[in-house]
């Protein structure tokens, strides 16, 4: 090691992290925000859609009402798009001397964590809404008074995606890059 | 590469990951609980439609787990502010541990609520057991709050 002074203990993990550019972390965060959200939406739609189409063979009246379950799953993908767009507007270019400054490192980590939060919260929300939507379609086919009651459960499930979006946006406000020297 | 390296520049990584863990794992638990007990409610509702609205209790308790994760995640992420107060590795690790505590407890509570809610709803005997599960997750949430205010 060439003449660097270590204050206190610091592990090699810290050294490895400090050498990764914050733009790497930001880009991965933005990609995860949209990619994994869309994965969750697609997964939910295929779970709901296959049950809905199968149940509609014997009970065609359920098709138009139960499309609302598909719309709840789709909303999850829209949350991911919105947050990914917000996160990418938080990216700023800093001069090369400042890329590894503590403030830019922190901004990169904030965007990364924000993307992870939104992506994975939307993934589980899409799965949850898809599973409940499928049982909603099946029970609606049996007894049409059940549709609205199971829809209440689906609304609870779709709130999870909203939690992810709220925390993601609050955390992205922490992504402040160092000001350019005048 | 600074010549004096203290590791404190990487502390926000662990802090933000703690907030992420709090929310993501609690949402996983809430989603599992909601989905599993929701399927039980729908199945039971075909035979006994009048009991469906009473059986929403496990779903509500699972939803509350997501709110616990949201609160801890917001507290952690607004606590990472090196301009107001210097943010050492200690603070980063404290936030990581509090986020993991809240999140993993929420995940297990959510899975328990799902399994017990599903079985209980099919047997119409759910209320007190779900209440106990909700309380255990609230206790671990208090521990998470205490550890993230250690900084």
PDB file of C-alpha atoms in Angstrom, chain A residues 3-11 13-15 17-19 25 100-103 105-107 109-110 112-113 116-118 120-121 124-125 127-128 131-132 135-136 138-139 142-143 145-146 149-150 152-154 156-157 160-168 170-171 174 176, chain B residues 1-7 9-17 19-21 23-24 26-28 30-32 34-39 41-43 45-46 48-50 52-53 55-56 59-60 62-63 65-67 69-70 73-74 76-83 89 93:
ATOM      1  CA  UNK A   3       1.660   5.597   1.931  1.00  0.00           C
ATOM      2  CA  UNK A   4      -2.018   5.813   2.849  1.00  0.00           C
ATOM      3  CA  UNK A   5      -2.882   6.399   6.480  1.00  0.00           C
ATOM      4  CA  UNK A   6      -5.786   4.502   7.944  1.00  0.00           C
ATOM      5  CA  UNK A   7      -7.783   6.173  10.687  1.00  0.00           C
ATOM      6  CA  UNK A   8      -9.176   3.475  12.894  1.00  0.00           C
ATOM      7  CA  UNK A   9     -10.189   0.119  11.471  1.00  0.00           C
ATOM      8  CA  UNK A  10     -11.526  -0.125   7.950  1.00  0.00           C
ATOM      9  CA  UNK A  11     -12.174  -3.351   6.149  1.00  0.00           C
ATOM     10  CA  UNK A  13     -14.997  -4.222   1.804  1.00  0.00           C
ATOM     11  CA  UNK A  14     -14.981  -0.460   2.440  1.00  0.00           C
ATOM     12  CA  UNK A  15     -11.992  -0.038   0.171  1.00  0.00           C
ATOM     13  CA  UNK A  17     -16.928  -0.003  -2.233  1.00  0.00           C
ATOM     14  CA  UNK A  18     -15.156   3.345  -2.319  1.00  0.00           C
ATOM     15  CA  UNK A  19     -13.589   2.492  -5.667  1.00  0.00           C
ATOM     16  CA  UNK A  25     -24.786   2.236  -8.410  1.00  0.00           C
ATOM     17  CA  UNK A 100     -15.310   9.807  -5.469  1.00  0.00           C
ATOM     18  CA  UNK A 101     -16.079  12.590  -3.020  1.00  0.00           C
ATOM     19  CA  UNK A 102     -18.165  11.439  -0.036  1.00  0.00           C
ATOM     20  CA  UNK A 103     -21.158  13.464  -1.160  1.00  0.00           C
ATOM     21  CA  UNK A 105     -20.821   8.452  -3.189  1.00  0.00           C
ATOM     22  CA  UNK A 106     -23.797   9.080  -0.915  1.00  0.00           C
ATOM     23  CA  UNK A 107     -25.913  10.292  -3.839  1.00  0.00           C
ATOM     24  CA  UNK A 109     -26.002   4.922  -2.853  1.00  0.00           C
ATOM     25  CA  UNK A 110     -29.296   6.806  -2.347  1.00  0.00           C
ATOM     26  CA  UNK A 112     -29.352   2.617  -5.790  1.00  0.00           C
ATOM     27  CA  UNK A 113     -31.314   1.939  -2.615  1.00  0.00           C
ATOM     28  CA  UNK A 116     -34.093  -1.462  -5.101  1.00  0.00           C
ATOM     29  CA  UNK A 117     -36.925  -0.455  -2.778  1.00  0.00           C
ATOM     30  CA  UNK A 118     -39.307   0.444  -5.579  1.00  0.00           C
ATOM     31  CA  UNK A 120     -38.805  -5.238  -5.108  1.00  0.00           C
ATOM     32  CA  UNK A 121     -41.815  -3.695  -3.347  1.00  0.00           C
ATOM     33  CA  UNK A 124     -44.219  -8.523  -4.333  1.00  0.00           C
ATOM     34  CA  UNK A 125     -47.208  -6.219  -4.752  1.00  0.00           C
ATOM     35  CA  UNK A 127     -47.544 -11.062  -7.168  1.00  0.00           C
ATOM     36  CA  UNK A 128     -49.970 -10.454  -4.287  1.00  0.00           C
ATOM     37  CA  UNK A 131     -52.912 -14.177  -6.690  1.00  0.00           C
ATOM     38  CA  UNK A 132     -55.856 -12.425  -5.083  1.00  0.00           C
ATOM     39  CA  UNK A 135     -59.144 -16.141  -6.598  1.00  0.00           C
ATOM     40  CA  UNK A 136     -61.459 -13.158  -7.058  1.00  0.00           C
ATOM     41  CA  UNK A 138     -62.822 -17.874  -9.510  1.00  0.00           C
ATOM     42  CA  UNK A 139     -65.103 -16.973  -6.596  1.00  0.00           C
ATOM     43  CA  UNK A 142     -69.372 -19.146  -8.363  1.00  0.00           C
ATOM     44  CA  UNK A 143     -71.226 -16.329  -6.595  1.00  0.00           C
ATOM     45  CA  UNK A 145     -71.918 -11.161  -4.578  1.00  0.00           C
ATOM     46  CA  UNK A 146     -68.336 -12.067  -3.620  1.00  0.00           C
ATOM     47  CA  UNK A 149     -65.714  -8.235  -1.003  1.00  0.00           C
ATOM     48  CA  UNK A 150     -62.633  -9.884  -2.476  1.00  0.00           C
ATOM     49  CA  UNK A 152     -61.437  -4.987  -0.841  1.00  0.00           C
ATOM     50  CA  UNK A 153     -58.644  -7.472  -0.109  1.00  0.00           C
ATOM     51  CA  UNK A 154     -57.060  -6.650  -3.449  1.00  0.00           C
ATOM     52  CA  UNK A 156     -55.089  -3.766   0.610  1.00  0.00           C
ATOM     53  CA  UNK A 157     -52.613  -5.643  -1.518  1.00  0.00           C
ATOM     54  CA  UNK A 160     -47.858  -2.223  -0.855  1.00  0.00           C
ATOM     55  CA  UNK A 161     -46.663  -0.854  -4.189  1.00  0.00           C
ATOM     56  CA  UNK A 162     -47.600   2.628  -3.040  1.00  0.00           C
ATOM     57  CA  UNK A 163     -45.491   2.227   0.114  1.00  0.00           C
ATOM     58  CA  UNK A 164     -42.506   1.420  -2.073  1.00  0.00           C
ATOM     59  CA  UNK A 165     -43.062   4.464  -4.269  1.00  0.00           C
ATOM     60  CA  UNK A 166     -43.399   6.785  -1.258  1.00  0.00           C
ATOM     61  CA  UNK A 167     -40.174   5.610   0.362  1.00  0.00           C
ATOM     62  CA  UNK A 168     -38.362   5.596  -2.983  1.00  0.00           C
ATOM     63  CA  UNK A 170     -38.393  10.327  -0.101  1.00  0.00           C
ATOM     64  CA  UNK A 171     -35.032   8.601  -0.370  1.00  0.00           C
ATOM     65  CA  UNK A 174     -31.228  12.561  -0.463  1.00  0.00           C
ATOM     66  CA  UNK A 176     -27.609  15.580  -3.815  1.00  0.00           C
TER      67      UNK A 176
ATOM     68  CA  UNK B   1      -8.381   8.062  -3.842  1.00  0.00           C
ATOM     69  CA  UNK B   2      -7.951  10.034  -0.594  1.00  0.00           C
ATOM     70  CA  UNK B   3      -4.722   9.456   1.253  1.00  0.00           C
ATOM     71  CA  UNK B   4      -6.417   9.237   4.625  1.00  0.00           C
ATOM     72  CA  UNK B   5      -9.103   6.609   4.398  1.00  0.00           C
ATOM     73  CA  UNK B   6     -11.480   6.087   7.260  1.00  0.00           C
ATOM     74  CA  UNK B   7     -14.257   4.051   5.693  1.00  0.00           C
ATOM     75  CA  UNK B   9     -17.599   7.442   3.129  1.00  0.00           C
ATOM     76  CA  UNK B  10     -19.210   4.056   2.660  1.00  0.00           C
ATOM     77  CA  UNK B  11     -21.408   4.351   5.745  1.00  0.00           C
ATOM     78  CA  UNK B  12     -24.422   5.704   3.803  1.00  0.00           C
ATOM     79  CA  UNK B  13     -24.377   2.512   1.701  1.00  0.00           C
ATOM     80  CA  UNK B  14     -25.191   0.432   4.743  1.00  0.00           C
ATOM     81  CA  UNK B  15     -27.659   2.994   6.057  1.00  0.00           C
ATOM     82  CA  UNK B  16     -29.655   3.158   2.851  1.00  0.00           C
ATOM     83  CA  UNK B  17     -29.549  -0.616   2.520  1.00  0.00           C
ATOM     84  CA  UNK B  19     -33.938   1.358   4.962  1.00  0.00           C
ATOM     85  CA  UNK B  20     -34.340  -0.771   1.837  1.00  0.00           C
ATOM     86  CA  UNK B  21     -34.297  -3.993   3.863  1.00  0.00           C
ATOM     87  CA  UNK B  23     -39.368  -1.818   3.531  1.00  0.00           C
ATOM     88  CA  UNK B  24     -38.727  -4.650   1.086  1.00  0.00           C
ATOM     89  CA  UNK B  26     -41.896  -6.120   5.408  1.00  0.00           C
ATOM     90  CA  UNK B  27     -43.660  -5.754   2.076  1.00  0.00           C
ATOM     91  CA  UNK B  28     -42.764  -9.340   1.242  1.00  0.00           C
ATOM     92  CA  UNK B  30     -47.379  -8.281   4.002  1.00  0.00           C
ATOM     93  CA  UNK B  31     -47.836  -9.561   0.458  1.00  0.00           C
ATOM     94  CA  UNK B  32     -47.542 -13.191   1.530  1.00  0.00           C
ATOM     95  CA  UNK B  34     -52.498 -10.809   2.228  1.00  0.00           C
ATOM     96  CA  UNK B  35     -52.327 -13.276  -0.650  1.00  0.00           C
ATOM     97  CA  UNK B  36     -52.492 -16.473   1.380  1.00  0.00           C
ATOM     98  CA  UNK B  37     -55.323 -15.379   3.655  1.00  0.00           C
ATOM     99  CA  UNK B  38     -57.121 -13.733   0.719  1.00  0.00           C
ATOM    100  CA  UNK B  39     -57.209 -17.031  -1.124  1.00  0.00           C
ATOM    101  CA  UNK B  41     -61.290 -15.997   2.332  1.00  0.00           C
ATOM    102  CA  UNK B  42     -62.313 -16.423  -1.306  1.00  0.00           C
ATOM    103  CA  UNK B  43     -62.505 -20.196  -0.977  1.00  0.00           C
ATOM    104  CA  UNK B  45     -66.755 -17.288   0.774  1.00  0.00           C
ATOM    105  CA  UNK B  46     -68.079 -19.579  -1.907  1.00  0.00           C
ATOM    106  CA  UNK B  48     -70.514 -19.018   3.389  1.00  0.00           C
ATOM    107  CA  UNK B  49     -70.703 -15.561   1.771  1.00  0.00           C
ATOM    108  CA  UNK B  50     -71.986 -13.922   4.959  1.00  0.00           C
ATOM    109  CA  UNK B  52     -66.428 -12.856   4.265  1.00  0.00           C
ATOM    110  CA  UNK B  53     -66.440  -9.344   5.703  1.00  0.00           C
ATOM    111  CA  UNK B  55     -62.674 -12.636   7.738  1.00  0.00           C
ATOM    112  CA  UNK B  56     -60.866  -9.531   6.485  1.00  0.00           C
ATOM    113  CA  UNK B  59     -55.591  -9.107   5.636  1.00  0.00           C
ATOM    114  CA  UNK B  60     -55.700  -5.902   7.674  1.00  0.00           C
ATOM    115  CA  UNK B  62     -50.798  -8.096   7.167  1.00  0.00           C
ATOM    116  CA  UNK B  63     -51.269  -4.636   5.689  1.00  0.00           C
ATOM    117  CA  UNK B  65     -46.835  -4.856   8.633  1.00  0.00           C
ATOM    118  CA  UNK B  66     -46.170  -2.913   5.468  1.00  0.00           C
ATOM    119  CA  UNK B  67     -46.850   0.304   7.341  1.00  0.00           C
ATOM    120  CA  UNK B  69     -41.687  -1.123   7.347  1.00  0.00           C
ATOM    121  CA  UNK B  70     -42.608   2.207   5.764  1.00  0.00           C
ATOM    122  CA  UNK B  73     -37.574   3.133   6.267  1.00  0.00           C
ATOM    123  CA  UNK B  74     -38.560   6.802   6.349  1.00  0.00           C
ATOM    124  CA  UNK B  76     -33.735   5.761   8.638  1.00  0.00           C
ATOM    125  CA  UNK B  77     -33.491   7.530   5.322  1.00  0.00           C
ATOM    126  CA  UNK B  78     -34.165  10.965   6.787  1.00  0.00           C
ATOM    127  CA  UNK B  79     -31.580  10.236   9.475  1.00  0.00           C
ATOM    128  CA  UNK B  80     -28.748   9.907   6.949  1.00  0.00           C
ATOM    129  CA  UNK B  81     -27.663  13.514   6.663  1.00  0.00           C
ATOM    130  CA  UNK B  82     -23.891  14.019   6.896  1.00  0.00           C
ATOM    131  CA  UNK B  83     -24.271  17.777   6.561  1.00  0.00           C
ATOM    132  CA  UNK B  89     -19.662   3.637  10.094  1.00  0.00           C
ATOM    133  CA  UNK B  93     -24.287  -0.353  10.749  1.00  0.00           C
TER     134      UNK B  93
END
